mmCIF file of C-alpha atoms in Angstrom:
data_model
loop_
_atom_site.group_PDB
_atom_site.id
_atom_site.type_symbol
_atom_site.label_atom_id
_atom_site.label_comp_id
_atom_site.label_asym_id
_atom_site.label_seq_id
_atom_site.Cartn_x
_atom_site.Cartn_y
_atom_site.Cartn_z
ATOM 1 C CA MET E 1 -19.419 -14.381 -35.013
ATOM 2 C CA ASN E 2 -21.261 -13.837 -32.201
ATOM 3 C CA GLU E 3 -19.548 -16.660 -29.727
ATOM 4 C CA LYS E 4 -16.103 -14.728 -30.438
ATOM 5 C CA THR E 5 -17.439 -11.342 -29.733
ATOM 6 C CA GLU E 6 -18.522 -12.732 -26.029
ATOM 7 C CA THR E 7 -15.145 -14.883 -25.674
ATOM 8 C CA GLY E 8 -13.706 -11.634 -26.515
ATOM 9 C CA GLN E 9 -15.836 -9.477 -23.506
ATOM 10 C CA GLN E 10 -15.837 -12.433 -21.175
ATOM 11 C CA SER E 11 -11.677 -12.709 -21.055
ATOM 12 C CA ARG E 12 -11.433 -8.572 -20.848
ATOM 13 C CA LYS E 13 -13.819 -8.944 -18.215
ATOM 14 C CA GLU E 14 -11.320 -11.514 -16.604
ATOM 15 C CA ALA E 15 -8.405 -9.643 -17.368
ATOM 16 C CA ILE E 16 -10.087 -6.266 -15.786
ATOM 17 C CA GLU E 17 -11.028 -8.690 -12.691
ATOM 18 C CA ALA E 18 -7.792 -9.481 -11.990
ATOM 19 C CA GLN E 19 -6.033 -6.030 -12.477
ATOM 20 C CA ALA E 20 -8.907 -5.042 -9.493
ATOM 21 C CA LYS E 21 -7.840 -8.184 -7.929
ATOM 22 C CA LEU E 22 -3.908 -7.132 -7.882
ATOM 23 C CA ARG E 23 -5.096 -3.137 -6.801
ATOM 24 C CA ARG E 24 -6.816 -4.690 -3.506
ATOM 25 C CA GLU E 25 -3.996 -7.248 -2.946
ATOM 26 C CA ARG E 26 -1.606 -4.192 -3.287
ATOM 27 C CA ALA E 27 -3.434 -1.893 -1.378
ATOM 28 C CA ALA E 28 -4.387 -3.988 1.883
ATOM 29 C CA GLU E 29 -0.356 -4.770 1.956
ATOM 30 C CA LYS E 30 0.137 -1.105 2.065
ATOM 31 C CA LEU E 31 -2.201 -0.644 4.706
ATOM 32 C CA ARG E 32 -0.847 -3.642 6.612
ATOM 33 C CA GLU E 33 3.037 -1.961 6.777
ATOM 34 C CA ASN E 34 1.330 1.420 7.443
ATOM 35 C CA LEU E 35 -0.433 -0.336 10.378
ATOM 36 C CA GLY E 36 2.815 -1.964 11.287
ATOM 37 C CA ARG E 37 4.656 1.345 11.341
ATOM 38 C CA ARG E 38 2.288 3.542 13.529
ATOM 39 C CA LYS E 39 2.354 0.153 16.245
ATOM 40 C CA GLN E 40 5.824 0.734 16.265
ATOM 41 C CA GLN E 41 5.716 4.789 16.415
ATOM 42 C CA VAL E 42 3.487 4.007 19.514
ATOM 43 C CA ARG E 43 5.491 1.264 20.968
ATOM 44 C CA ALA E 44 8.223 3.937 20.335
ATOM 45 C CA ARG E 45 6.670 6.495 22.293
ATOM 46 C CA ARG E 46 6.073 4.556 25.529
ATOM 47 C CA SER E 47 9.329 3.364 26.418
ATOM 48 C CA GLY E 48 10.387 6.984 26.097
ATOM 49 C CA GLN E 49 12.562 6.540 22.309
ATOM 50 C CA ALA E 50 12.389 8.881 19.974
ATOM 51 C CA ASP E 51 10.240 8.328 16.432
ATOM 52 C CA GLU E 52 12.406 7.993 13.251
ATOM 53 C CA THR E 53 13.299 10.797 11.523
ATOM 54 C CA ASN E 54 14.805 8.825 8.464
ATOM 55 C CA GLY E 55 12.902 10.724 5.015
ATOM 56 C CA LEU E 56 11.868 13.323 6.831
ATOM 57 C CA PRO E 57 12.582 16.440 5.716
ATOM 58 C CA ALA E 58 11.259 18.542 7.972
ATOM 59 C CA ALA E 59 12.568 16.449 10.814
ATOM 60 C CA LYS E 60 16.260 17.533 10.353
ATOM 61 C CA LEU E 61 17.923 18.807 13.534
ATOM 62 C CA ASP E 62 20.880 20.650 12.007
ATOM 63 C CA GLU E 63 20.213 23.848 10.071
ATOM 64 C CA SER E 64 23.408 22.990 7.682
#
């Protein structure tokens, strides 16, 4: 009985660790995407182009 309990706890611990690893990987991917967007904005500002306003309701130019 004790062996089954230890095995169950071990597999649960492994599952929790796997979920945490996936969470860290997703967070790292999002950070890389964000960094890429920020770098793109800086490059656009240096070249004099306007920022993309897609998805930003406050940045709409027309009042209709």
